[in-house]
Tab-separated table of C-alpha atoms in Angstrom:
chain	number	residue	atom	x	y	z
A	1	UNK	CA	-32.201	-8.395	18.976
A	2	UNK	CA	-29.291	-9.840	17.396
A	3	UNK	CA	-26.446	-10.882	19.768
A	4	UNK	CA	-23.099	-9.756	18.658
A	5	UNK	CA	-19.963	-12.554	19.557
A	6	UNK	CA	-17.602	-9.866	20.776
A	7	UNK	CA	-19.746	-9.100	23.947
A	8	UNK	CA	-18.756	-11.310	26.019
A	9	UNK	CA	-15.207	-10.671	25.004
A	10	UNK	CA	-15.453	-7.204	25.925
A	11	UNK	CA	-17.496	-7.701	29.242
A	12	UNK	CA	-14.418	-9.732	30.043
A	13	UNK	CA	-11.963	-7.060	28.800
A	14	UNK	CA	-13.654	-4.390	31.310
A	15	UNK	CA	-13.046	-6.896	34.345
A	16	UNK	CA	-9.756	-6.910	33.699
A	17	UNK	CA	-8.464	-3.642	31.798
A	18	UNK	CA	-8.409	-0.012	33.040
A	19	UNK	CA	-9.717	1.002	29.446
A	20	UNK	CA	-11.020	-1.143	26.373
A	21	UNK	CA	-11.059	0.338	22.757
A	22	UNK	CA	-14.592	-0.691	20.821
A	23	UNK	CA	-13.333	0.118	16.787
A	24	UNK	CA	-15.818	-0.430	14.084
A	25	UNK	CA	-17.255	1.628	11.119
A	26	UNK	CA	-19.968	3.993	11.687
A	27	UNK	CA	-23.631	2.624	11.885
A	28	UNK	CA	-21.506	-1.153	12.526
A	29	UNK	CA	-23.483	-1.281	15.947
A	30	UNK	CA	-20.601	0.223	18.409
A	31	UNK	CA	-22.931	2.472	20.046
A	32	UNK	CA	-26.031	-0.165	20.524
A	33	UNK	CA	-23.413	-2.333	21.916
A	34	UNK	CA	-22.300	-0.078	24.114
A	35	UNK	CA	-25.924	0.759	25.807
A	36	UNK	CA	-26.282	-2.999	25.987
A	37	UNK	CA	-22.868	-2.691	28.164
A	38	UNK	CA	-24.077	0.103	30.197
A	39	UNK	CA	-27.543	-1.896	30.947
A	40	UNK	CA	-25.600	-4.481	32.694
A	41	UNK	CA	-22.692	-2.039	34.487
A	42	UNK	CA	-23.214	1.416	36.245
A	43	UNK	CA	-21.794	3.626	33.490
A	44	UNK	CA	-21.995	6.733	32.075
A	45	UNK	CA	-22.848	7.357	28.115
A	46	UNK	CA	-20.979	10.879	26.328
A	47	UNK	CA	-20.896	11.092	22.673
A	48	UNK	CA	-17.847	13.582	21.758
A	49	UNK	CA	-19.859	14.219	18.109
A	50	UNK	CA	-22.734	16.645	20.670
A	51	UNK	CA	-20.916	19.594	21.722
A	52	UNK	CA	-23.309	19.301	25.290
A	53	UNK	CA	-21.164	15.814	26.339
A	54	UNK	CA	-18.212	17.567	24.674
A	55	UNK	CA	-18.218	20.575	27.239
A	56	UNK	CA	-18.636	17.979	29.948
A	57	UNK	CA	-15.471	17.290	29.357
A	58	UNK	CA	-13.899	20.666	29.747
A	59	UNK	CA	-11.971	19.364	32.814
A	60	UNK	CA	-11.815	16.156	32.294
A	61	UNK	CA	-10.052	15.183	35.480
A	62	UNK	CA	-12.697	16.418	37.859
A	63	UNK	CA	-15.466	14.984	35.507
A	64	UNK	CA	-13.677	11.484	36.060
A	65	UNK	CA	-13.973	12.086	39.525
A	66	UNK	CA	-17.056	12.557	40.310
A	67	UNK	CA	-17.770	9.720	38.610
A	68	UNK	CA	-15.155	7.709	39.462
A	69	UNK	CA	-17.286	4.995	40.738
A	70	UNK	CA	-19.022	4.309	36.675
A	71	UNK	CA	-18.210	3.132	33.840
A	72	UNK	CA	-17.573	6.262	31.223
A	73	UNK	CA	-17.753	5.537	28.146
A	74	UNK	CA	-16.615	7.835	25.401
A	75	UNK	CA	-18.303	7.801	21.665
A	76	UNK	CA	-16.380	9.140	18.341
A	77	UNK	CA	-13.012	9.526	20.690
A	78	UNK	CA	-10.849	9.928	17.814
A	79	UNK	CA	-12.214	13.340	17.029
A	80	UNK	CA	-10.655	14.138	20.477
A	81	UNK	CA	-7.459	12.823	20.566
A	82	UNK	CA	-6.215	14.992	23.492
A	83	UNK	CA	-8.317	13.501	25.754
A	84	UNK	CA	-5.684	10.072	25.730
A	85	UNK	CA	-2.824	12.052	28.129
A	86	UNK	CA	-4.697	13.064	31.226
A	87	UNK	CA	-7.152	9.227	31.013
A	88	UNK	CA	-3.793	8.136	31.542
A	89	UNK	CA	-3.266	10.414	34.281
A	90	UNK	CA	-6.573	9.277	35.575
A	91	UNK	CA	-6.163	5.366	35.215
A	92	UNK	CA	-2.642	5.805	36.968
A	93	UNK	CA	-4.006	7.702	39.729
A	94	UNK	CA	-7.335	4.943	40.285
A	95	UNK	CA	-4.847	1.866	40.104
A	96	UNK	CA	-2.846	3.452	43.156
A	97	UNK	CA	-6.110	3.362	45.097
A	98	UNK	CA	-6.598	-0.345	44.247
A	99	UNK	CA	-9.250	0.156	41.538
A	100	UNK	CA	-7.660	-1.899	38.584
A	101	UNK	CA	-10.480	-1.984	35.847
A	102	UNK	CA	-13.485	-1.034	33.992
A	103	UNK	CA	-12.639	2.458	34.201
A	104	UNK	CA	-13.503	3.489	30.117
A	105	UNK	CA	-15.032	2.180	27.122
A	106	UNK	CA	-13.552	4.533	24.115
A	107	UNK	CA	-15.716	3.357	20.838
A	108	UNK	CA	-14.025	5.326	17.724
A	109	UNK	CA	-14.658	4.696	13.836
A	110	UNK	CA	-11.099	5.126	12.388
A	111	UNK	CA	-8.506	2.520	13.578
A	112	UNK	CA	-5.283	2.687	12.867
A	113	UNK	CA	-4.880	6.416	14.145
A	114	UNK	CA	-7.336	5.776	17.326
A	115	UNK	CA	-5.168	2.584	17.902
A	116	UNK	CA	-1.734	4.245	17.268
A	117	UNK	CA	-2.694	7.193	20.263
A	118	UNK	CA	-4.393	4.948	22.769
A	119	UNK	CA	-1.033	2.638	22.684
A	120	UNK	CA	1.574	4.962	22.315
A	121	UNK	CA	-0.304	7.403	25.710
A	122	UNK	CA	-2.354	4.655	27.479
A	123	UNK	CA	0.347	2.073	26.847
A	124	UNK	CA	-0.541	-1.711	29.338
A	125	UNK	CA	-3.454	0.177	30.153
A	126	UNK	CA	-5.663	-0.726	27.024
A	127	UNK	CA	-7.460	-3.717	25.301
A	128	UNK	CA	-8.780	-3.576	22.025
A	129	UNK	CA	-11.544	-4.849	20.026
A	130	UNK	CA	-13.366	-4.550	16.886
A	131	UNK	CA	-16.683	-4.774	15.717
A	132	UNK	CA	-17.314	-6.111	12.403
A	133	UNK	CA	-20.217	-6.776	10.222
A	134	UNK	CA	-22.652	-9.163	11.353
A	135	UNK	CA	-21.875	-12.722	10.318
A	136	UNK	CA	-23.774	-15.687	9.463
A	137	UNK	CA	-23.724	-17.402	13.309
A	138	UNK	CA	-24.663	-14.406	14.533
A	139	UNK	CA	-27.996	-13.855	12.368
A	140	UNK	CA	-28.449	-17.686	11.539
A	141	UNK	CA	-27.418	-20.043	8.582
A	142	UNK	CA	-30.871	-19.806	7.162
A	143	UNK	CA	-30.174	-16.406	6.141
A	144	UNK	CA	-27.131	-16.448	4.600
A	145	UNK	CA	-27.865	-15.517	1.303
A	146	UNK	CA	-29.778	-12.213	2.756
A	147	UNK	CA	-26.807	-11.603	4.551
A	148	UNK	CA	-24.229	-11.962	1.358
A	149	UNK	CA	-26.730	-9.767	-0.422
A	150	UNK	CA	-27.333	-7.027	1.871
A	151	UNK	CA	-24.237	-7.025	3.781
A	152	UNK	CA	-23.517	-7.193	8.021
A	153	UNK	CA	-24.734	-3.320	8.850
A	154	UNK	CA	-27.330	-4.058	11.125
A	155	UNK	CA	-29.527	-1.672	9.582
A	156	UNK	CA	-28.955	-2.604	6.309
A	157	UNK	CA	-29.319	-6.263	7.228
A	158	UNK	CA	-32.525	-5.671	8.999
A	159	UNK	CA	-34.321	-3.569	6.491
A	160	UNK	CA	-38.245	-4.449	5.943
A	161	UNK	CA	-37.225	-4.846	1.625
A	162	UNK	CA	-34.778	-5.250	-0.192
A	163	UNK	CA	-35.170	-1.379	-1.760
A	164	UNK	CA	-34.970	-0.252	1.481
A	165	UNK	CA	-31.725	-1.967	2.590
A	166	UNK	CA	-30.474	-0.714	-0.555
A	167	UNK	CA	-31.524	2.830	0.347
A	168	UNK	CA	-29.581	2.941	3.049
A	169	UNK	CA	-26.094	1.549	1.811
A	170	UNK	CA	-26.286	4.141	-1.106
A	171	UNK	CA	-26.735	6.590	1.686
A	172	UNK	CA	-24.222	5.249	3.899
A	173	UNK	CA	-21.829	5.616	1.099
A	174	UNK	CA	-22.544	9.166	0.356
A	175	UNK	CA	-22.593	10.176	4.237
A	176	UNK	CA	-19.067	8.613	4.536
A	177	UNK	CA	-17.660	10.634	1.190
A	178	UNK	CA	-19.134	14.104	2.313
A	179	UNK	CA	-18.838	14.295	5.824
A	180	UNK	CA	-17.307	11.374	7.593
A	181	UNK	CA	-13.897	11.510	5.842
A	182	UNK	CA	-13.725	14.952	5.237
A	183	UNK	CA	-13.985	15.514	9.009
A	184	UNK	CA	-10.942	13.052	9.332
A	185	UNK	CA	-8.884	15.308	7.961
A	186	UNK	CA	-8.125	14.094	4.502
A	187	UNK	CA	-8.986	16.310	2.033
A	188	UNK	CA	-9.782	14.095	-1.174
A	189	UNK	CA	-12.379	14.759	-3.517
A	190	UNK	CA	-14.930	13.090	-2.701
A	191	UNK	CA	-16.189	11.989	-6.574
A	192	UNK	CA	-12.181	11.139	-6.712
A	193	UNK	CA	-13.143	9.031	-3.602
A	194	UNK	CA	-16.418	7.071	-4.782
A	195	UNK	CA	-14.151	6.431	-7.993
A	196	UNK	CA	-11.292	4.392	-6.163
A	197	UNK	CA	-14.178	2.949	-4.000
A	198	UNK	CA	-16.099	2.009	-6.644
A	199	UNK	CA	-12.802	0.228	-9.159
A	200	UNK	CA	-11.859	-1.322	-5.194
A	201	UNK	CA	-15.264	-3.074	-5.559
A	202	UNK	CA	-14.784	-4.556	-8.978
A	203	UNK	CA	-11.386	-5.799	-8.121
A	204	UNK	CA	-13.064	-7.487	-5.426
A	205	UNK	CA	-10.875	-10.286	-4.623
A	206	UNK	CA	-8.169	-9.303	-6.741
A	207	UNK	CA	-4.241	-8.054	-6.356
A	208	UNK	CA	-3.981	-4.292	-6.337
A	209	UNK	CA	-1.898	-2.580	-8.853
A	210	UNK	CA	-1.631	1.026	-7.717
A	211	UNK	CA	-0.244	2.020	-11.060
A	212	UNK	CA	-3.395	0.469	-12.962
A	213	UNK	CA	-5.870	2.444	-9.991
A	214	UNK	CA	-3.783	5.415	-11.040
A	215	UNK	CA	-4.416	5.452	-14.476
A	216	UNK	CA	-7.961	5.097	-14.080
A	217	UNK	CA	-8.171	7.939	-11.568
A	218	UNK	CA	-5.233	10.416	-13.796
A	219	UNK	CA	-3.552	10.246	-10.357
A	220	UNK	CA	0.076	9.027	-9.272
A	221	UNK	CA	0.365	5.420	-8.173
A	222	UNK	CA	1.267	6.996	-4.494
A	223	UNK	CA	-1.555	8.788	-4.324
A	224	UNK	CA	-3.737	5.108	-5.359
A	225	UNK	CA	-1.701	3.777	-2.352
A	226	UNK	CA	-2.285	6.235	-0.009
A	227	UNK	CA	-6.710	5.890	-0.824
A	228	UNK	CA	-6.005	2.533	-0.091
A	229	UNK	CA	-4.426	3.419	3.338
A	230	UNK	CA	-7.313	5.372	4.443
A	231	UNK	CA	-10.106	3.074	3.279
A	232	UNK	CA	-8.072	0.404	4.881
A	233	UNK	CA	-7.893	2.739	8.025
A	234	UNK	CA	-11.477	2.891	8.036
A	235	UNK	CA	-12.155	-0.331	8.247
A	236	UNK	CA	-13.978	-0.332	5.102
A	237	UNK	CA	-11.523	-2.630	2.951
A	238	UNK	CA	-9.437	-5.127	3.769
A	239	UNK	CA	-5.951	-5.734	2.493
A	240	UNK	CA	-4.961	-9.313	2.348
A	241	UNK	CA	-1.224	-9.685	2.009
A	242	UNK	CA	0.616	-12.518	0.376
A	243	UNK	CA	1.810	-15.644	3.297
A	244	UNK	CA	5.200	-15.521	4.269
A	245	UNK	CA	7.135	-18.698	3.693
A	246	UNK	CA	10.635	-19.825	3.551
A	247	UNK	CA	9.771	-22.564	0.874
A	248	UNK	CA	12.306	-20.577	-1.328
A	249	UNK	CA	9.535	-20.032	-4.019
A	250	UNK	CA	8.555	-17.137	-6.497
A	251	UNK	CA	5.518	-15.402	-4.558
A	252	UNK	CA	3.164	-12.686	-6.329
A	253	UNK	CA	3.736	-9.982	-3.578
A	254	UNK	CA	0.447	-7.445	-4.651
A	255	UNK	CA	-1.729	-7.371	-1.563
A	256	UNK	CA	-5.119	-8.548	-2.574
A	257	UNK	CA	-8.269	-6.205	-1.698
A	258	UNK	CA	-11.516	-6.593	-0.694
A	259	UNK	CA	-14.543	-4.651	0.632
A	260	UNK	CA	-15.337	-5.713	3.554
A	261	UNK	CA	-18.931	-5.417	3.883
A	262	UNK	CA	-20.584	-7.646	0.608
A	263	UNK	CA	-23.875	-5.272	1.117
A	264	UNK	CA	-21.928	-2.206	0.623
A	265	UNK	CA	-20.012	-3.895	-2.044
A	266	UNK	CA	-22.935	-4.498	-3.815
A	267	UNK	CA	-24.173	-1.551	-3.276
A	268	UNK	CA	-21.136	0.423	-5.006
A	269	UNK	CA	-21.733	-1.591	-8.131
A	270	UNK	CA	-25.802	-0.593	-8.223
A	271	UNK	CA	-26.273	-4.426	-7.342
A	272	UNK	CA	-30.228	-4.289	-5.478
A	273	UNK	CA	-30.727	-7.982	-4.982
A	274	UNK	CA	-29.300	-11.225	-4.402
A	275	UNK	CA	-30.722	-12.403	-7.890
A	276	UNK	CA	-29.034	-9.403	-9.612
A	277	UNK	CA	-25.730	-10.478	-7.988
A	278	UNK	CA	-25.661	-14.231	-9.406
A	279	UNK	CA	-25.157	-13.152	-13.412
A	280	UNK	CA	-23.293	-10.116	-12.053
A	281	UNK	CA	-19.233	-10.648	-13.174
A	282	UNK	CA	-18.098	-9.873	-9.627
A	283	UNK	CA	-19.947	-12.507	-7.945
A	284	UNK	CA	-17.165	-15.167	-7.591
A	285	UNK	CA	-15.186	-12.353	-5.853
A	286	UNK	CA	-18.125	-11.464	-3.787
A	287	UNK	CA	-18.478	-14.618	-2.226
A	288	UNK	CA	-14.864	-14.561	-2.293
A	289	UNK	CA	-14.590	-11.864	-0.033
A	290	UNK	CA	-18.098	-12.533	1.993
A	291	UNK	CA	-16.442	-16.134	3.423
A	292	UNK	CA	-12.729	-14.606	3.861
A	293	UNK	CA	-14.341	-11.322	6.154
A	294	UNK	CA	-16.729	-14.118	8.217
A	295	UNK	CA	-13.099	-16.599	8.429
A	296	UNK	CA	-11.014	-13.899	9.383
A	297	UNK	CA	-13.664	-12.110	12.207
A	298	UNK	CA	-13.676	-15.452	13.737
A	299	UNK	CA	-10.108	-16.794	14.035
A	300	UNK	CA	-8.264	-16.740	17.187
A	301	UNK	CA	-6.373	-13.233	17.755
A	302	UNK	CA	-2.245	-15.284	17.879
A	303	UNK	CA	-3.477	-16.615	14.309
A	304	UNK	CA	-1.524	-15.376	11.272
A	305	UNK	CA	-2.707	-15.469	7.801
A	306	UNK	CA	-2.918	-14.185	4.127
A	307	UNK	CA	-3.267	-15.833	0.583
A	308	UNK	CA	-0.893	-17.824	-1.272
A	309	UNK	CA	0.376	-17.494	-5.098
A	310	UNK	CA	3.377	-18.292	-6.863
A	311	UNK	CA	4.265	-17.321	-10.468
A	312	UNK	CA	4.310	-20.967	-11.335
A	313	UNK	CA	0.485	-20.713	-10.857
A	314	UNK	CA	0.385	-22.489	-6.646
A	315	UNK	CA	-2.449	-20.941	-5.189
A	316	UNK	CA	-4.829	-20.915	-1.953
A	317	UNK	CA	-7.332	-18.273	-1.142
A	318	UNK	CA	-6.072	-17.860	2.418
A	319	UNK	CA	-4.050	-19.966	4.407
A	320	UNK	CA	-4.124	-19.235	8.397
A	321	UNK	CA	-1.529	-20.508	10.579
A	322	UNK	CA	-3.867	-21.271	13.483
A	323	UNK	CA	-0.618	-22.345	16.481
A	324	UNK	CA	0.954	-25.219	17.295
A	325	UNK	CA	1.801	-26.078	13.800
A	326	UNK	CA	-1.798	-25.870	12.738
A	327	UNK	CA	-2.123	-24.485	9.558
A	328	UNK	CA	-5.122	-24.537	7.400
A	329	UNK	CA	-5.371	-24.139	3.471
A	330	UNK	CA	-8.785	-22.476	2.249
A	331	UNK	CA	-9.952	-22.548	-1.208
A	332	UNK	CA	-13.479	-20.512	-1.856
A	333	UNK	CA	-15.763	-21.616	-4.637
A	334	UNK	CA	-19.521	-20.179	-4.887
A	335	UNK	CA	-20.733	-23.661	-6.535
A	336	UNK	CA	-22.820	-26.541	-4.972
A	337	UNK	CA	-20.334	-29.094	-6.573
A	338	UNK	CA	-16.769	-27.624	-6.446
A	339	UNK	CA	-13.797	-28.930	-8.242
A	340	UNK	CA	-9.879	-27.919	-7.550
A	341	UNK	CA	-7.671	-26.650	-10.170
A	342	UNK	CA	-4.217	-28.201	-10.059
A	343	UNK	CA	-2.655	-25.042	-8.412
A	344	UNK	CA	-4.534	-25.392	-5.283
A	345	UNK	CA	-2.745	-28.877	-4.889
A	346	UNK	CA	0.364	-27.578	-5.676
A	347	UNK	CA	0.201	-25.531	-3.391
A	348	UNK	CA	-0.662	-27.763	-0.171
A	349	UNK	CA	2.255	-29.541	-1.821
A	350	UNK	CA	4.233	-26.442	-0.627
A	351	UNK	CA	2.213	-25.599	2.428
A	352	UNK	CA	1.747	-28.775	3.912
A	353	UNK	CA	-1.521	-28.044	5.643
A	354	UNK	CA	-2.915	-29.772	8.550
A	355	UNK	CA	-6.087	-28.986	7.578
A	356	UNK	CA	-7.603	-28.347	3.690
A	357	UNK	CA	-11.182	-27.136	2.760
A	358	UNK	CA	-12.983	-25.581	0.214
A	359	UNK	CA	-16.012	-23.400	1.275
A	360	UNK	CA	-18.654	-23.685	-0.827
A	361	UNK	CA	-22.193	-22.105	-1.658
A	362	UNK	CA	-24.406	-25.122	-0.257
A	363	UNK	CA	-24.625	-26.547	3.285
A	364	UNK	CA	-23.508	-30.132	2.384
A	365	UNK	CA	-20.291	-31.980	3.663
A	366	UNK	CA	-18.162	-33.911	2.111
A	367	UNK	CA	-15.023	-35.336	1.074
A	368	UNK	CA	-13.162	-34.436	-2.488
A	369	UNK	CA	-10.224	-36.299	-1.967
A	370	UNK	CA	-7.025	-36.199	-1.384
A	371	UNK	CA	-7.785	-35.181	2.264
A	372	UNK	CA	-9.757	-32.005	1.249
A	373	UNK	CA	-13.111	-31.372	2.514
A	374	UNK	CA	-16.194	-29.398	0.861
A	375	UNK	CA	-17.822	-27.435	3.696
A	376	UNK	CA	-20.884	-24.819	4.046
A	377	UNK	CA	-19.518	-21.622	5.492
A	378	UNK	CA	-21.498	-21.784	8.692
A	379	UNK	CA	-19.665	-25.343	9.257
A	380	UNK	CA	-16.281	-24.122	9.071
A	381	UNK	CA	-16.880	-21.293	11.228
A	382	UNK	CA	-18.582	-23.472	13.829
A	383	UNK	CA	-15.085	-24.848	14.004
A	384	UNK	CA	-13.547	-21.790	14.819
């Protein structure tokens, strides 16, 4: 069994908060982590999707108290989102009898709008945290190629073959376009869908134009932006917006996008195996994306990031501004002997990092000069 790094963050979060929010796609592992919660605490597992723990919760305030004394925790809450006002009620009415925490674990697959009604109704009486995709200290550096290849989805990940992994991203995929969002509420086509999805995963790594999405899809450029919303909403892409400086110079301002998971990625663009990807166009932006997801799941929560471009041709792949004035520069390169273009030191010219590295696809370390190290992805995250 693979251990996943937020557990012991959100052990910790139900010793000290009324209610913690557990976000993630569906099939990312929120559920197995949550019965590996419920091993160690008395608790109580519904999932809102069965209509048998749904009717459980017909009065939810005298459900809640006869089980006031366990841990309840809630599966696929968003598709309930009256629920929020009376667990308020609830967690009000337990903190006046001097029981402070550990009262819910809500796990839900969409994020913004799950995040938006647990913080506007259970306001200072919520943490939340998400689950990502595996990463490569979680499953091992030895199989970090397997993991670029077949993505963090536990099941995918663990697959017996390759065909098999593959399988099930294809399937994933179609599950999310025919049921998942159209259960949401959004009521998009869902061919229209697996098209955006599928030109999101050959920009891989690249700024979004929603007028050049729109032309592919005969749709307005609002409409591009507003698929881009939801996939962002569901955790399923990430958009990387440009750092914010007051150096005074010309920034590109296009968000840059990238699917999040590399397996499902891969799978999009009918990419089987690891060997297929390396001649495969989108592999630079692959890896690009595969070491930016890892970075970003593991930097400390007050860190602030994004990427860095100026129409003079300055750019990093994403700069994080870790506190204190610490502020790292990171370039991505999938070679085992990397070299800098002149716009990367142009921009630590204008960045003045404390810290500059360039990730690349081997596990050597070593200087390039100039005070910029070559580092193995594994390293740099061991120094998160």
């Amino acid at each position: 069994m693979i251990t996943r790094k937020v557990k012991r963050e959100l052990l910790n979060a139900l010793d000290k908060s009324p209610a913690v929010v557990l976000t993630g796609p569906r099939q990312i592992g929120k559920t197995t982590l949550a019965f590996e919660v419920a091993n160690e605490r008395n608790a109580l597992y519904l999932d809102l999707e069965r209509p048998s723990d749904l009717s459980k919760l017909s009065d939810v305030e005298q459900f809640c108290n006869l089980n006031q004394d366990r841990l309840l925790i809630l599966d696929e809450v968003q598709r309930v989102p009256d629920l929020f006002a009376p667990l308020r009620g609830i967690i009000d009415e337990r903190r006046r009898k001097g029981i402070k925490s550990g009262h819910f674990l809500l796990l839900g697959s969409a994020s913004i709008e799950l995040l938006k009604q647990a913080s506007e109704t259970l306001a200072g009486r919520t943490r939340h945290i998400e689950l990502s995709s595996l990463d490569v200290v979680e499953v091992g550096g030895e199989q970090q190629a397997k993991l670029w290849g077949r993505g963090g989805f536990p099941e995918s990940f663990l697959a017996e073959e390759d065909q098999d992994s593959f399988e099930w991203r294809v399937d994933f995929i179609r599950t999310y376009l025919e049921r998942d969002i159209p259960q949401l509420g959004p009521r998009i086509p869902a061919e229209t869908l697996r098209r955006f999805w599928t030109m999101l995963a050959h920009n891989q790594g690249q700024g979004f134009n929603a007028a050049a999405f729109a032309k592919g899809l005969d749709v307005k450029g609002v409409t591009t932006s507003r698929y881009l919303d939801l996939m962002v909403d569901l955790l399923l892409v990430r958009r990387l917006q440009p750092w914010v400086s007051n150096l005074g110079r010309r920034l590109v301002k296009a968000p840059k996008t990238y699917i999040r998971d590399s397996g499902i990625c891969h799978a999009l663009l009918g990419i089987e195996q690891t060997n297929d990807l390396l001649g495969h166009p989108v592999v630079g932006g692959s890896w690009e994306g595969f070491v930016i997801e890892s970075i970003l799941n593991r930097i400390p929560k007050q860190a602030t990031y994004g990427y860095y471009r100026t129409t003079g041709g300055a750019e990093v792949d994403l700069v994080v501004e870790m506190g204190a004035g610490e502020v790292w520069a990171i370039e991505v390169k999938y070679s085992t002997a990397p070299t800098l273009s002149r716009g990367f030191y142009s921009a630590c010219e204008d960045l003045q990092p404390t810290h500059k590295y360039v990730v690349h696809s081997c596990e050597a370390r070593f200087p390039l000069g100039k005070g910029v190290e070559a580092i193995s992805l594994s390293a740099l995250l061991g120094l998160l």
